Tab-separated table of C-alpha atoms in Angstrom:
chain	number	residue	atom	x	y	z
A	739	MET	CA	28.013	13.439	-7.578
A	740	GLY	CA	26.804	16.574	-9.351
A	741	GLU	CA	24.577	19.259	-8.050
A	742	PRO	CA	21.314	17.461	-7.250
A	743	VAL	CA	18.161	18.796	-8.790
A	744	PRO	CA	15.775	19.743	-5.983
A	745	LEU	CA	12.550	17.797	-5.861
A	746	PRO	CA	9.633	19.597	-7.489
A	747	ALA	CA	8.969	22.019	-4.686
A	748	ALA	CA	5.683	22.124	-2.885
A	749	PRO	CA	4.123	25.527	-3.440
A	750	ASP	CA	2.793	25.949	0.050
A	751	ALA	CA	3.196	22.984	2.353
A	752	LEU	CA	2.544	23.255	6.068
A	753	PRO	CA	5.462	24.419	8.242
A	754	LEU	CA	8.005	21.783	9.177
A	755	TRP	CA	6.900	21.356	12.793
A	756	TRP	CA	3.695	19.793	11.505
A	757	VAL	CA	5.781	16.671	10.948
A	758	LEU	CA	5.666	16.171	14.710
A	759	LEU	CA	1.993	17.077	14.992
A	760	LEU	CA	0.848	14.761	12.201
A	761	PRO	CA	1.284	11.435	14.080
A	762	VAL	CA	-0.513	12.968	17.062
A	763	LEU	CA	-3.449	14.082	14.900
A	764	VAL	CA	-3.740	10.734	13.156
A	765	GLY	CA	-3.435	9.006	16.531
A	766	LEU	CA	-6.235	11.108	17.995
A	767	ALA	CA	-8.458	10.282	15.036
A	768	ALA	CA	-7.635	6.598	15.504
A	769	TRP	CA	-8.488	6.906	19.210
A	770	ALA	CA	-11.883	8.452	18.400
A	771	THR	CA	-12.573	5.731	15.844
A	772	THR	CA	-11.628	2.978	18.300
A	773	ALA	CA	-13.866	4.531	20.941
A	774	LEU	CA	-16.797	4.678	18.509
A	775	ASP	CA	-16.129	1.104	17.505
A	776	SER	CA	-16.093	-0.134	21.084
A	777	ALA	CA	-19.357	1.730	21.754
A	778	VAL	CA	-20.966	0.078	18.729
A	779	THR	CA	-19.589	-3.321	19.792
A	780	ALA	CA	-20.961	-2.898	23.307
A	781	ARG	CA	-24.365	-1.905	21.974
A	782	ALA	CA	-24.454	-4.899	19.661
A	783	SER	CA	-23.624	-7.211	22.554
A	784	GLY	CA	-26.614	-5.875	24.536
A	785	ARG	CA	-24.645	-3.981	27.180
A	786	PRO	CA	-24.454	-0.376	25.975
A	787	ILE	CA	-21.693	1.769	27.482
A	788	GLY	CA	-21.614	5.529	27.925
A	789	PRO	CA	-19.427	7.882	25.891
A	790	VAL	CA	-16.887	8.259	28.718
A	791	THR	CA	-16.451	4.512	29.099
A	792	ALA	CA	-16.192	4.195	25.328
A	793	ALA	CA	-13.528	6.908	25.175
A	794	LEU	CA	-11.580	5.214	27.965
A	795	THR	CA	-11.745	1.737	26.439
A	796	PRO	CA	-8.853	2.273	23.974
A	797	VAL	CA	-6.764	3.861	26.730
A	798	ARG	CA	-7.376	0.969	29.097
A	799	GLU	CA	-6.700	-1.559	26.373
A	800	SER	CA	-3.427	0.195	25.409
A	801	ALA	CA	-2.291	0.283	29.041
A	802	ARG	CA	-3.105	-3.394	29.431
A	803	LEU	CA	-1.076	-4.271	26.336
A	804	LEU	CA	1.818	-2.040	27.413
A	805	VAL	CA	2.288	-3.928	30.669
A	806	GLY	CA	1.528	-7.283	29.077
A	807	GLN	CA	4.310	-9.755	28.466
A	808	ARG	CA	5.721	-10.191	24.981
A	809	ARG	CA	5.166	-13.658	23.700
A	810	ARG	CA	8.134	-15.662	22.465
A	811	THR	CA	7.726	-18.564	20.096
A	812	LEU	CA	10.107	-21.335	19.224
A	813	ALA	CA	12.546	-20.585	16.387
A	814	ALA	CA	10.806	-17.334	15.503
A	815	ASP	CA	12.237	-15.051	12.837
A	816	ARG	CA	12.440	-12.218	15.309
A	817	VAL	CA	13.734	-9.548	12.921
A	818	LEU	CA	10.889	-9.885	10.447
A	819	TRP	CA	8.308	-10.464	13.174
A	820	ARG	CA	9.024	-7.230	15.040
A	821	LEU	CA	9.630	-5.342	11.808
A	822	GLY	CA	6.267	-6.456	10.435
A	823	ALA	CA	4.373	-4.990	13.369
A	824	ALA	CA	6.447	-1.801	13.413
A	825	VAL	CA	6.105	-1.051	9.700
A	826	LEU	CA	2.287	-0.754	9.885
A	827	PRO	CA	2.059	2.496	11.927
A	828	VAL	CA	5.096	3.985	10.163
A	829	ALA	CA	3.554	3.332	6.753
A	830	ALA	CA	0.252	4.847	7.881
A	831	VAL	CA	1.868	8.071	9.116
A	832	LEU	CA	4.071	8.336	5.998
A	833	ALA	CA	0.974	7.930	3.829
A	834	ALA	CA	-0.723	10.671	5.864
A	835	ALA	CA	2.076	13.105	4.962
A	836	VAL	CA	0.420	13.935	1.634
A	837	LEU	CA	-3.049	14.272	3.189
A	838	PRO	CA	-4.299	17.864	3.010
A	839	LEU	CA	-5.263	18.855	6.544
A	840	GLY	CA	-7.430	21.724	5.483
A	841	SER	CA	-6.077	23.330	2.348
A	842	ARG	CA	-2.427	22.306	2.813
A	843	ALA	CA	-0.560	19.056	3.406
A	844	VAL	CA	2.567	18.340	5.426
A	845	ALA	CA	4.345	17.300	2.217
A	846	ASP	CA	2.572	18.447	-0.914
A	847	LEU	CA	4.426	16.151	-3.325
A	848	SER	CA	3.939	16.486	-7.072
A	849	VAL	CA	3.390	12.714	-7.128
A	850	GLY	CA	1.275	12.611	-3.963
A	851	VAL	CA	-1.173	9.989	-5.207
A	852	VAL	CA	1.625	7.557	-6.114
A	853	TRP	CA	3.389	8.234	-2.803
A	854	PHE	CA	0.192	7.436	-0.903
A	855	ASN	CA	-0.224	4.201	-2.801
A	856	ALA	CA	3.429	3.214	-2.298
A	857	MET	CA	3.199	3.762	1.456
A	858	GLU	CA	-0.046	1.886	1.958
A	859	VAL	CA	1.310	-1.034	-0.040
A	860	LEU	CA	3.950	-1.418	2.695
A	861	ALA	CA	1.140	-2.862	4.811
A	862	TRP	CA	1.229	-5.813	2.467
A	863	ALA	CA	4.794	-6.629	3.335
A	864	ALA	CA	4.187	-5.796	7.000
A	865	VAL	CA	1.326	-8.219	7.564
A	866	TRP	CA	3.100	-10.990	5.720
A	867	MET	CA	6.254	-10.455	7.784
A	868	ALA	CA	4.266	-10.425	11.017
A	869	GLY	CA	2.487	-13.608	9.973
A	870	TRP	CA	5.669	-15.333	8.873
A	871	GLY	CA	7.947	-14.311	11.705
A	872	ALA	CA	6.134	-16.017	14.550
A	873	ASN	CA	6.802	-19.523	13.199
A	874	SER	CA	3.211	-20.438	13.889
A	875	ALA	CA	0.951	-22.159	11.376
A	876	LEU	CA	-2.153	-20.041	12.056
A	877	SER	CA	-0.321	-16.763	11.842
A	878	LEU	CA	1.449	-17.901	8.664
A	879	VAL	CA	-1.920	-18.682	7.063
A	880	GLY	CA	-3.104	-15.208	8.081
A	881	GLY	CA	-0.086	-13.609	6.421
A	882	TYR	CA	-0.675	-15.525	3.205
A	883	ARG	CA	-4.353	-14.613	3.273
A	884	PHE	CA	-3.438	-10.953	3.326
A	885	VAL	CA	-1.181	-11.326	0.290
A	886	ALA	CA	-4.051	-12.989	-1.584
A	887	GLN	CA	-6.346	-10.213	-0.426
A	888	GLY	CA	-3.812	-7.670	-1.659
A	889	LEU	CA	-3.851	-9.240	-5.108
A	890	ALA	CA	-7.616	-8.870	-5.097
A	891	TYR	CA	-7.949	-5.287	-3.882
A	892	GLU	CA	-4.840	-3.618	-5.253
A	893	LEU	CA	-5.796	-3.478	-8.932
A	894	PRO	CA	-9.252	-1.895	-8.475
A	895	HIS	CA	-7.767	0.334	-5.760
A	896	MET	CA	-5.065	1.673	-8.070
A	897	PHE	CA	-7.625	2.328	-10.784
A	898	ALA	CA	-9.840	4.167	-8.300
A	899	ILE	CA	-7.167	6.604	-7.147
A	900	ILE	CA	-5.790	7.017	-10.664
A	901	THR	CA	-9.274	7.896	-11.901
A	902	ALA	CA	-9.381	10.740	-9.377
A	903	ALA	CA	-5.946	11.882	-10.582
A	904	LEU	CA	-7.182	11.606	-14.170
A	905	GLY	CA	-10.153	13.809	-13.396
A	906	ALA	CA	-7.835	16.506	-12.053
A	907	GLU	CA	-5.088	15.840	-14.631
A	908	SER	CA	-2.557	15.891	-11.799
A	909	LEU	CA	-0.950	13.506	-9.330
A	910	ARG	CA	-0.703	16.276	-6.728
A	911	ILE	CA	-3.367	15.868	-4.057
A	912	THR	CA	-3.990	19.606	-3.626
A	913	ASP	CA	-4.548	19.890	-7.400
A	914	ILE	CA	-7.110	17.102	-7.138
A	915	VAL	CA	-8.873	19.039	-4.374
A	916	ALA	CA	-8.730	22.252	-6.424
A	917	ALA	CA	-10.298	20.482	-9.404
A	918	GLN	CA	-13.359	19.683	-7.264
A	919	GLU	CA	-14.218	23.272	-6.456
A	920	ASP	CA	-17.399	23.190	-8.533
A	921	LEU	CA	-18.307	19.538	-8.421
A	922	TRP	CA	-17.084	16.806	-6.088
A	923	PHE	CA	-15.547	13.849	-7.861
A	924	VAL	CA	-17.971	11.517	-6.124
A	925	ALA	CA	-20.611	12.957	-8.462
A	926	ILE	CA	-18.752	12.264	-11.720
A	927	MET	CA	-17.032	9.034	-10.616
A	928	PRO	CA	-19.328	7.309	-8.109
A	929	VAL	CA	-18.041	3.843	-9.037
A	930	ALA	CA	-14.461	4.875	-8.290
A	931	PHE	CA	-15.556	6.252	-4.912
A	932	VAL	CA	-17.321	3.061	-3.876
A	933	VAL	CA	-14.434	0.895	-5.118
A	934	TYR	CA	-12.001	3.109	-3.221
A	935	LEU	CA	-13.904	2.716	0.047
A	936	VAL	CA	-14.220	-1.045	-0.376
A	937	SER	CA	-10.545	-1.476	-1.210
A	938	ALA	CA	-9.530	0.857	1.612
A	939	ALA	CA	-11.340	-1.443	4.029
A	940	ALA	CA	-9.582	-4.413	2.435
A	941	MET	CA	-6.202	-2.734	2.746
A	942	ALA	CA	-6.637	-2.085	6.444
A	943	PHE	CA	-7.924	-5.701	6.752
A	944	TRP	CA	-11.074	-4.214	8.127
A	945	ALA	CA	-14.313	-6.227	8.251
A	946	PRO	CA	-15.719	-7.598	5.990
A	947	PHE	CA	-12.136	-8.165	4.794
A	948	ASP	CA	-10.662	-9.216	8.131
A	949	ALA	CA	-9.970	-12.812	7.104
A	950	PRO	CA	-6.168	-12.328	7.546
A	951	VAL	CA	-6.729	-11.738	11.262
A	952	GLY	CA	-9.951	-13.718	11.385
A	953	ARG	CA	-11.401	-15.561	14.343
A	954	ASP	CA	-11.301	-18.837	12.417
A	955	LEU	CA	-7.499	-18.560	12.554
A	956	ALA	CA	-7.409	-17.569	16.237
A	957	GLY	CA	-6.293	-14.102	15.208
A	958	GLY	CA	-4.431	-14.995	12.021
A	959	ALA	CA	-1.375	-12.862	11.331
A	960	ALA	CA	-1.733	-11.343	14.814
A	961	ALA	CA	-2.292	-14.690	16.553
A	962	GLU	CA	1.059	-14.806	18.337
A	963	LEU	CA	1.383	-11.079	19.008
A	964	SER	CA	0.978	-9.969	22.600
A	965	GLY	CA	1.944	-7.061	24.789
A	966	VAL	CA	3.547	-4.109	23.103
A	967	ASP	CA	3.870	-5.956	19.788
A	968	ARG	CA	0.116	-6.378	19.601
A	969	LEU	CA	-0.384	-2.744	20.562
A	970	VAL	CA	1.880	-1.586	17.726
A	971	PHE	CA	0.284	-3.937	15.204
A	972	ALA	CA	-3.315	-3.179	16.177
A	973	GLY	CA	-2.585	0.521	16.553
A	974	GLY	CA	-0.956	0.543	13.132
A	975	ARG	CA	-4.027	-1.056	11.698
A	976	TRP	CA	-6.280	1.608	13.212
A	977	LEU	CA	-3.978	4.329	11.911
A	978	LEU	CA	-4.054	2.770	8.462
A	979	THR	CA	-7.854	2.688	8.574
A	980	VAL	CA	-8.016	6.349	9.531
A	981	VAL	CA	-5.537	7.435	6.859
A	982	THR	CA	-7.141	5.475	4.026
A	983	ALA	CA	-10.586	6.747	5.045
A	984	ALA	CA	-9.257	10.300	5.299
A	985	MET	CA	-7.769	10.077	1.801
A	986	ALA	CA	-11.278	9.530	0.379
A	987	VAL	CA	-12.009	13.162	1.338
A	988	PRO	CA	-9.429	14.919	-0.906
A	989	LEU	CA	-9.813	12.332	-3.666
A	990	PHE	CA	-13.589	12.243	-3.990
A	991	LEU	CA	-15.343	14.473	-1.438
A	992	GLY	CA	-13.894	17.844	-2.359
A	993	GLY	CA	-11.301	18.055	0.427
A	994	GLY	CA	-11.780	21.177	2.524
A	995	THR	CA	-14.337	22.804	0.226
A	996	GLY	CA	-17.654	23.662	1.812
A	997	PRO	CA	-19.684	26.657	2.943
A	998	TRP	CA	-19.271	28.633	6.198
A	999	LEU	CA	-16.814	26.395	8.030
A	1000	PRO	CA	-13.009	26.657	7.620
A	1001	ALA	CA	-11.294	24.091	5.400
A	1002	TRP	CA	-9.708	22.061	8.209
A	1003	LEU	CA	-13.078	21.640	9.918
A	1004	TRP	CA	-14.680	20.422	6.716
A	1005	VAL	CA	-11.867	17.893	6.291
A	1006	ALA	CA	-12.427	16.708	9.872
A	1007	VAL	CA	-16.202	16.466	9.436
A	1008	LYS	CA	-15.997	14.587	6.145
A	1009	THR	CA	-13.305	12.225	7.460
A	1010	ALA	CA	-15.442	11.518	10.529
A	1011	ALA	CA	-18.396	10.743	8.265
A	1012	VAL	CA	-16.377	8.290	6.154
A	1013	LEU	CA	-14.949	6.620	9.274
A	1014	ALA	CA	-18.401	6.353	10.867
A	1015	ALA	CA	-19.684	4.663	7.710
A	1016	MET	CA	-16.748	2.224	7.808
A	1017	VAL	CA	-17.342	1.413	11.484
A	1018	TRP	CA	-21.037	0.916	10.840
A	1019	LEU	CA	-20.390	-1.385	7.865
A	1020	ARG	CA	-17.848	-3.338	9.901
A	1021	HIS	CA	-20.588	-4.437	12.267
A	1022	ARG	CA	-23.121	-5.110	9.532
A	1023	LEU	CA	-21.275	-7.431	7.169
A	1024	PRO	CA	-19.923	-10.945	7.605
A	1025	THR	CA	-16.323	-11.761	6.649
A	1026	VAL	CA	-15.899	-12.284	2.921
A	1027	ARG	CA	-14.085	-15.371	1.696
A	1028	MET	CA	-11.004	-14.215	-0.124
A	1029	ASP	CA	-11.161	-16.585	-3.096
A	1030	ARG	CA	-14.686	-15.422	-3.888
A	1031	TRP	CA	-13.764	-11.790	-3.379
A	1032	THR	CA	-10.776	-12.126	-5.734
A	1033	GLU	CA	-13.036	-13.478	-8.435
A	1034	PHE	CA	-15.539	-10.648	-7.972
A	1035	SER	CA	-12.764	-8.114	-7.763
A	1036	TRP	CA	-11.051	-9.168	-10.970
A	1037	ILE	CA	-14.061	-10.055	-13.088
A	1038	VAL	CA	-16.449	-7.296	-12.013
A	1039	LEU	CA	-14.556	-4.470	-10.336
A	1040	VAL	CA	-11.539	-4.204	-12.662
A	1041	PRO	CA	-13.594	-3.912	-15.908
A	1042	LEU	CA	-15.998	-1.578	-14.104
A	1043	MET	CA	-13.111	0.646	-13.056
A	1044	ILE	CA	-11.654	0.674	-16.574
A	1045	ALA	CA	-15.059	1.768	-17.893
A	1046	GLN	CA	-15.230	4.427	-15.185
A	1047	ALA	CA	-11.768	5.704	-16.064
A	1048	LEU	CA	-12.799	5.831	-19.731
A	1049	VAL	CA	-15.885	7.903	-18.900
A	1050	VAL	CA	-13.828	10.296	-16.776
A	1051	ALA	CA	-11.226	10.580	-19.557
A	1052	LEU	CA	-13.973	11.478	-22.042
A	1053	VAL	CA	-15.408	14.049	-19.615
A	1054	VAL	CA	-11.946	15.596	-19.178
A	1055	LEU	CA	-11.356	15.682	-22.949
A	1056	GLY	CA	-14.842	17.076	-23.557
A	1057	GLY	CA	-14.250	19.767	-20.964
A	1058	GLY	CA	-11.343	21.121	-22.983
A	1059	GLY	CA	-8.656	19.467	-20.874
A	1060	GLY	CA	-6.035	17.022	-22.029
A	1061	MET	CA	-3.583	17.639	-24.820
B	1460	MET	CA	25.248	19.111	2.195
B	1461	ALA	CA	22.120	17.293	3.320
B	1462	ALA	CA	21.815	15.796	-0.163
B	1463	THR	CA	25.395	14.519	-0.023
B	1464	VAL	CA	24.877	12.907	3.387
B	1465	LEU	CA	21.630	11.376	2.173
B	1466	PHE	CA	23.356	10.099	-0.948
B	1467	TRP	CA	26.046	8.281	1.031
B	1468	VAL	CA	23.609	6.850	3.558
B	1469	LEU	CA	21.353	5.520	0.787
B	1470	ALA	CA	24.286	4.302	-1.301
B	1471	VAL	CA	25.812	2.380	1.597
B	1472	ALA	CA	22.389	0.992	2.515
B	1473	ALA	CA	21.747	-0.134	-1.067
B	1474	VAL	CA	25.077	-1.949	-1.319
B	1475	GLY	CA	24.959	-3.250	2.252
B	1476	PHE	CA	21.486	-4.760	1.983
B	1477	GLY	CA	22.403	-6.111	-1.427
B	1478	PHE	CA	25.370	-7.902	0.082
B	1479	ALA	CA	23.190	-9.144	2.937
B	1480	VAL	CA	21.343	-11.204	0.326
B	1481	PHE	CA	24.396	-13.472	0.321
B	1482	ARG	CA	24.923	-13.462	4.053
B	1483	LEU	CA	21.477	-14.088	5.523
B	1484	GLY	CA	20.304	-17.612	6.158
B	1485	SER	CA	16.557	-17.348	5.710
B	1486	MET	CA	14.822	-16.944	2.405
B	1487	ALA	CA	12.274	-14.536	3.835
B	1488	GLN	CA	14.965	-12.320	5.323
B	1489	VAL	CA	16.888	-12.414	2.041
B	1490	THR	CA	13.803	-11.217	0.164
B	1491	PHE	CA	13.291	-8.279	2.458
B	1492	ALA	CA	17.001	-7.426	2.433
B	1493	LEU	CA	16.699	-7.206	-1.338
B	1494	LEU	CA	13.602	-5.033	-0.892
B	1495	ALA	CA	15.494	-2.724	1.487
B	1496	SER	CA	18.258	-2.436	-1.114
B	1497	PHE	CA	15.719	-1.504	-3.794
B	1498	LEU	CA	14.063	1.051	-1.495
B	1499	ALA	CA	17.456	2.685	-0.957
B	1500	VAL	CA	17.855	2.828	-4.745
B	1501	ALA	CA	14.402	4.409	-4.974
B	1502	GLY	CA	15.625	7.029	-2.501
B	1503	LEU	CA	18.647	7.688	-4.722
B	1504	VAL	CA	16.386	8.136	-7.755
B	1505	LEU	CA	14.280	10.604	-5.727
B	1506	LEU	CA	17.489	12.422	-4.901
B	1507	LEU	CA	18.101	12.858	-8.635
B	1508	GLY	CA	14.838	14.785	-8.831
B	1509	LEU	CA	12.941	11.997	-10.596
B	1510	GLY	CA	10.010	12.056	-8.174
B	1511	TYR	CA	7.643	9.848	-10.109
B	1512	LEU	CA	10.217	7.195	-11.001
B	1513	GLY	CA	11.500	6.997	-7.437
B	1514	VAL	CA	8.096	6.528	-5.859
B	1515	VAL	CA	7.020	4.054	-8.529
B	1516	ILE	CA	10.173	1.983	-7.926
B	1517	ALA	CA	9.263	1.817	-4.224
B	1518	LEU	CA	5.650	0.910	-5.027
B	1519	MET	CA	6.505	-1.785	-7.543
B	1520	MET	CA	9.345	-3.321	-5.585
B	1521	VAL	CA	7.249	-3.788	-2.435
B	1522	ILE	CA	4.528	-5.566	-4.401
B	1523	GLU	CA	7.053	-7.550	-6.395
B	1524	MET	CA	9.124	-8.698	-3.424
B	1525	VAL	CA	6.089	-9.816	-1.418
B	1526	ILE	CA	4.833	-11.859	-4.348
B	1527	MET	CA	8.344	-13.171	-4.938
B	1528	ALA	CA	8.665	-14.231	-1.301
B	1529	VAL	CA	5.428	-16.167	-1.549
B	1530	PHE	CA	6.400	-17.938	-4.753
B	1531	MET	CA	9.990	-18.616	-3.716
B	1532	ILE	CA	8.968	-20.162	-0.463
B	1533	MET	CA	6.151	-22.064	-2.127
B	1534	TYR	CA	8.434	-23.670	-4.707
B	1535	MET	CA	11.806	-23.943	-3.059
B	1536	MET	CA	11.364	-24.555	0.613
B	1537	ASN	CA	9.538	-26.578	3.142
B	1538	PRO	CA	6.714	-24.095	3.700
B	1539	ALA	CA	5.815	-25.470	7.082
B	1540	GLY	CA	9.051	-24.513	8.752
B	1541	LEU	CA	11.656	-21.831	8.942
B	1542	MET	CA	14.525	-23.990	7.798
B	1543	PRO	CA	17.493	-21.887	6.825
B	1544	MET	CA	17.977	-21.939	3.104
B	1545	ALA	CA	19.640	-19.606	0.654
B	1546	MET	CA	17.928	-18.160	-2.413
B	1547	TYR	CA	20.909	-18.553	-4.750
B	1548	HIS	CA	22.818	-21.438	-6.228
B	1549	ASN	CA	26.583	-21.637	-6.629
B	1550	LYS	CA	27.377	-19.148	-3.897
B	1551	ALA	CA	30.971	-18.488	-4.967
B	1552	GLY	CA	30.045	-17.950	-8.624
B	1553	SER	CA	27.030	-15.722	-7.994
B	1554	MET	CA	28.934	-13.652	-5.465
B	1555	THR	CA	31.846	-13.228	-7.888
B	1556	ILE	CA	29.454	-12.033	-10.585
B	1557	ALA	CA	27.646	-9.644	-8.239
B	1558	VAL	CA	30.749	-8.137	-6.642
B	1559	GLY	CA	32.549	-8.084	-9.994
B	1560	THR	CA	29.709	-6.235	-11.713
B	1561	PHE	CA	29.640	-3.721	-8.878
B	1562	ALA	CA	33.411	-3.190	-9.099
B	1563	VAL	CA	33.336	-2.743	-12.893
B	1564	LEU	CA	30.457	-0.259	-12.769
B	1565	ALA	CA	31.952	1.686	-9.862
B	1566	ALA	CA	35.334	1.822	-11.634
B	1567	GLY	CA	33.563	3.031	-14.768
B	1568	ILE	CA	31.891	5.847	-12.850
B	1569	LEU	CA	35.240	6.972	-11.474
B	1570	LEU	CA	37.313	6.529	-14.652
B	1571	VAL	CA	34.998	7.903	-17.344
B	1572	HIS	CA	35.558	11.515	-18.223
B	1573	TRP	CA	32.116	12.985	-17.637
B	1574	PRO	CA	30.966	15.820	-19.899
B	1575	VAL	CA	30.099	19.177	-18.395
B	1576	ARG	CA	26.401	19.915	-18.258
B	1577	ARG	CA	25.075	22.220	-20.955
B	1578	GLY	CA	21.729	23.891	-20.420
B	1579	VAL	CA	19.454	23.365	-17.434
B	1580	PRO	CA	17.381	20.349	-16.397
B	1581	PRO	CA	13.742	20.442	-17.500
B	1582	PRO	CA	11.137	21.368	-14.872
B	1583	ASP	CA	9.804	17.797	-14.793
B	1584	PRO	CA	12.630	15.349	-15.663
B	1585	THR	CA	10.348	12.296	-15.555
B	1586	PHE	CA	8.032	13.848	-18.132
B	1587	ALA	CA	10.982	14.794	-20.353
B	1588	LEU	CA	12.405	11.277	-20.052
B	1589	GLY	CA	9.099	9.706	-21.058
B	1590	GLU	CA	8.752	12.011	-24.021
B	1591	ALA	CA	12.325	11.393	-25.149
B	1592	LEU	CA	11.842	7.626	-24.916
B	1593	MET	CA	8.548	7.316	-26.787
B	1594	SER	CA	7.596	10.675	-28.269
B	1595	GLY	CA	5.999	9.505	-31.505
B	1596	GLN	CA	4.932	6.120	-30.195
B	1597	MET	CA	3.048	7.319	-27.122
B	1598	LEU	CA	-0.331	6.092	-28.333
B	1599	THR	CA	1.144	2.752	-29.422
B	1600	MET	CA	2.799	2.254	-26.050
B	1601	MET	CA	-0.368	3.196	-24.134
B	1602	THR	CA	-2.438	0.763	-26.210
B	1603	LEU	CA	0.198	-1.897	-25.742
B	1604	GLY	CA	0.141	-1.327	-21.980
B	1605	VAL	CA	-3.628	-1.777	-21.745
B	1606	ALA	CA	-3.470	-4.831	-24.026
B	1607	LEU	CA	-0.750	-6.429	-21.902
B	1608	PHE	CA	-2.666	-5.737	-18.708
B	1609	ALA	CA	-5.865	-7.215	-20.165
B	1610	THR	CA	-3.885	-10.280	-21.267
B	1611	ILE	CA	-2.460	-10.822	-17.797
B	1612	VAL	CA	-5.836	-10.531	-16.085
B	1613	THR	CA	-7.510	-12.774	-18.673
B	1614	CYS	CA	-4.805	-15.445	-18.415
B	1615	VAL	CA	-5.052	-15.582	-14.639
B	1616	VAL	CA	-8.843	-15.663	-14.706
B	1617	LEU	CA	-8.823	-18.483	-17.279
B	1618	ALA	CA	-6.108	-20.467	-15.527
B	1619	THR	CA	-7.333	-20.277	-11.952
B	1620	ASN	CA	-8.530	-23.466	-10.421
B	1621	ARG	CA	-11.530	-21.911	-8.744
B	1622	GLY	CA	-12.659	-20.357	-12.014
B	1623	ARG	CA	-15.027	-21.492	-14.707
B	1624	TYR	CA	-13.868	-25.118	-14.555
B	1625	ASP	CA	-14.761	-25.176	-10.904
B	1626	ARG	CA	-18.240	-23.983	-11.707
B	1627	PHE	CA	-18.958	-25.759	-14.971
B	1628	GLY	CA	-16.832	-28.891	-14.745
B	1629	ASP	CA	-14.699	-30.228	-17.609
B	1630	ASP	CA	-17.311	-29.624	-20.286
B	1631	LEU	CA	-17.842	-25.900	-20.274
B	1632	ARG	CA	-20.965	-26.139	-22.479
B	1633	SER	CA	-22.914	-28.423	-20.201
B	1634	GLY	CA	-23.922	-25.744	-17.742
B	1635	PRO	CA	-23.256	-25.364	-14.034
B	1636	ALA	CA	-21.959	-28.471	-12.338
B	1637	GLY	CA	-23.273	-27.287	-9.013
B	1638	GLY	CA	-22.137	-28.737	-5.759
B	1639	ASP	CA	-20.509	-25.775	-4.090
B	1640	GLY	CA	-23.579	-23.645	-3.782
B	1641	ARG	CA	-22.936	-21.053	-6.441
């Protein structure tokens, strides 16, 4: 083997020890989101809980799952079952590596957008494996539902993130942020922003796209998960939600740009706003049937996104960019 | 040093998982062993400095293998159970072909007299590769790509059961058939 060419170097990535801090940060954000969600759930059920109780709910739930017994099913495919649950949080943290926390990311790859997409797509395989492995009909149906859902959301989702890359003429996330210094991309590509948020919810099988783990399937892909397996699966799902919501900030909401506050605080504030909107919508919308959503997604969203990409391409060409 | 270690780990993983395709008993496990092999190859491509190609291989292979698993199991296996079943036919023949191809290619790598590199690699090898492959035909290829994509989407939309036939019935000109509340 010859001398390997080094990967296109990141100009100024965060120091290496941030690799250890990143999962903690994403985990804390997931904790805050879970707490908010449990507060909203309690309020909707007519028994509001205080902020302290809400903050403790995820902790208590995690402790309960940690001491809970792992369920065993007959003739389970144990390798794929455990792997499916474990891949979810790993994929979420790997996707977060290209997320600018402030003005810099842990790994500022030259193909950051594609890396993000490749990592989040692992969730597809993960949920199917978790659904398949248990050898249970309901969980198998849940796994298949998620694959169908993936077919529906993935095409508009790819177009949405590629439109942001097109607007910046770069696949590097920090370049995309830099291109929004004057004008956030949400202003010139509002359709892409909305489609991104919708497909991000679908990717994290978040309501109204929670059919793969729906109540009508007794928990779907997660039906047979208990104890630590359920904790890893559910935790991975929360992490995935946080990371996909956080990626909307550098792609469409100008990243860390903003007056007065430092960049990292702006990123935190904007991410919190996106997550709050997702939690709010989760409790407002009923579960969407996947066959109908696929039809809408392919017939309405895909052409809409192509038109949006065309408009952005014309804006970029008109602005003196391009060839 | 680190690159060499990484190369051997990924190379062994790629070959090992590839061989596992013949050894594992469940079709689902075989699919994901193949996926693991492809991901190791994607890592090797990244190691060559082809960032975009490597990540795209990972992205495409995950999508492809999940869809393949669904179709394989749908067509070739009792979908209700986890009966062990292999994904290949003629085990001896297919294994001979696979191992033989590997041996021939590996021998070729070792026996061929490789030229010494002249010049330096371009700053973005993926970009240079794309330009070398389709320099003058870039616009044609881009148009072709969009046309192919539109064809795929249109074919699926026209063919799907819950599509226009579901809504309009056999005679598409007669208007909505109704019945399912749309």
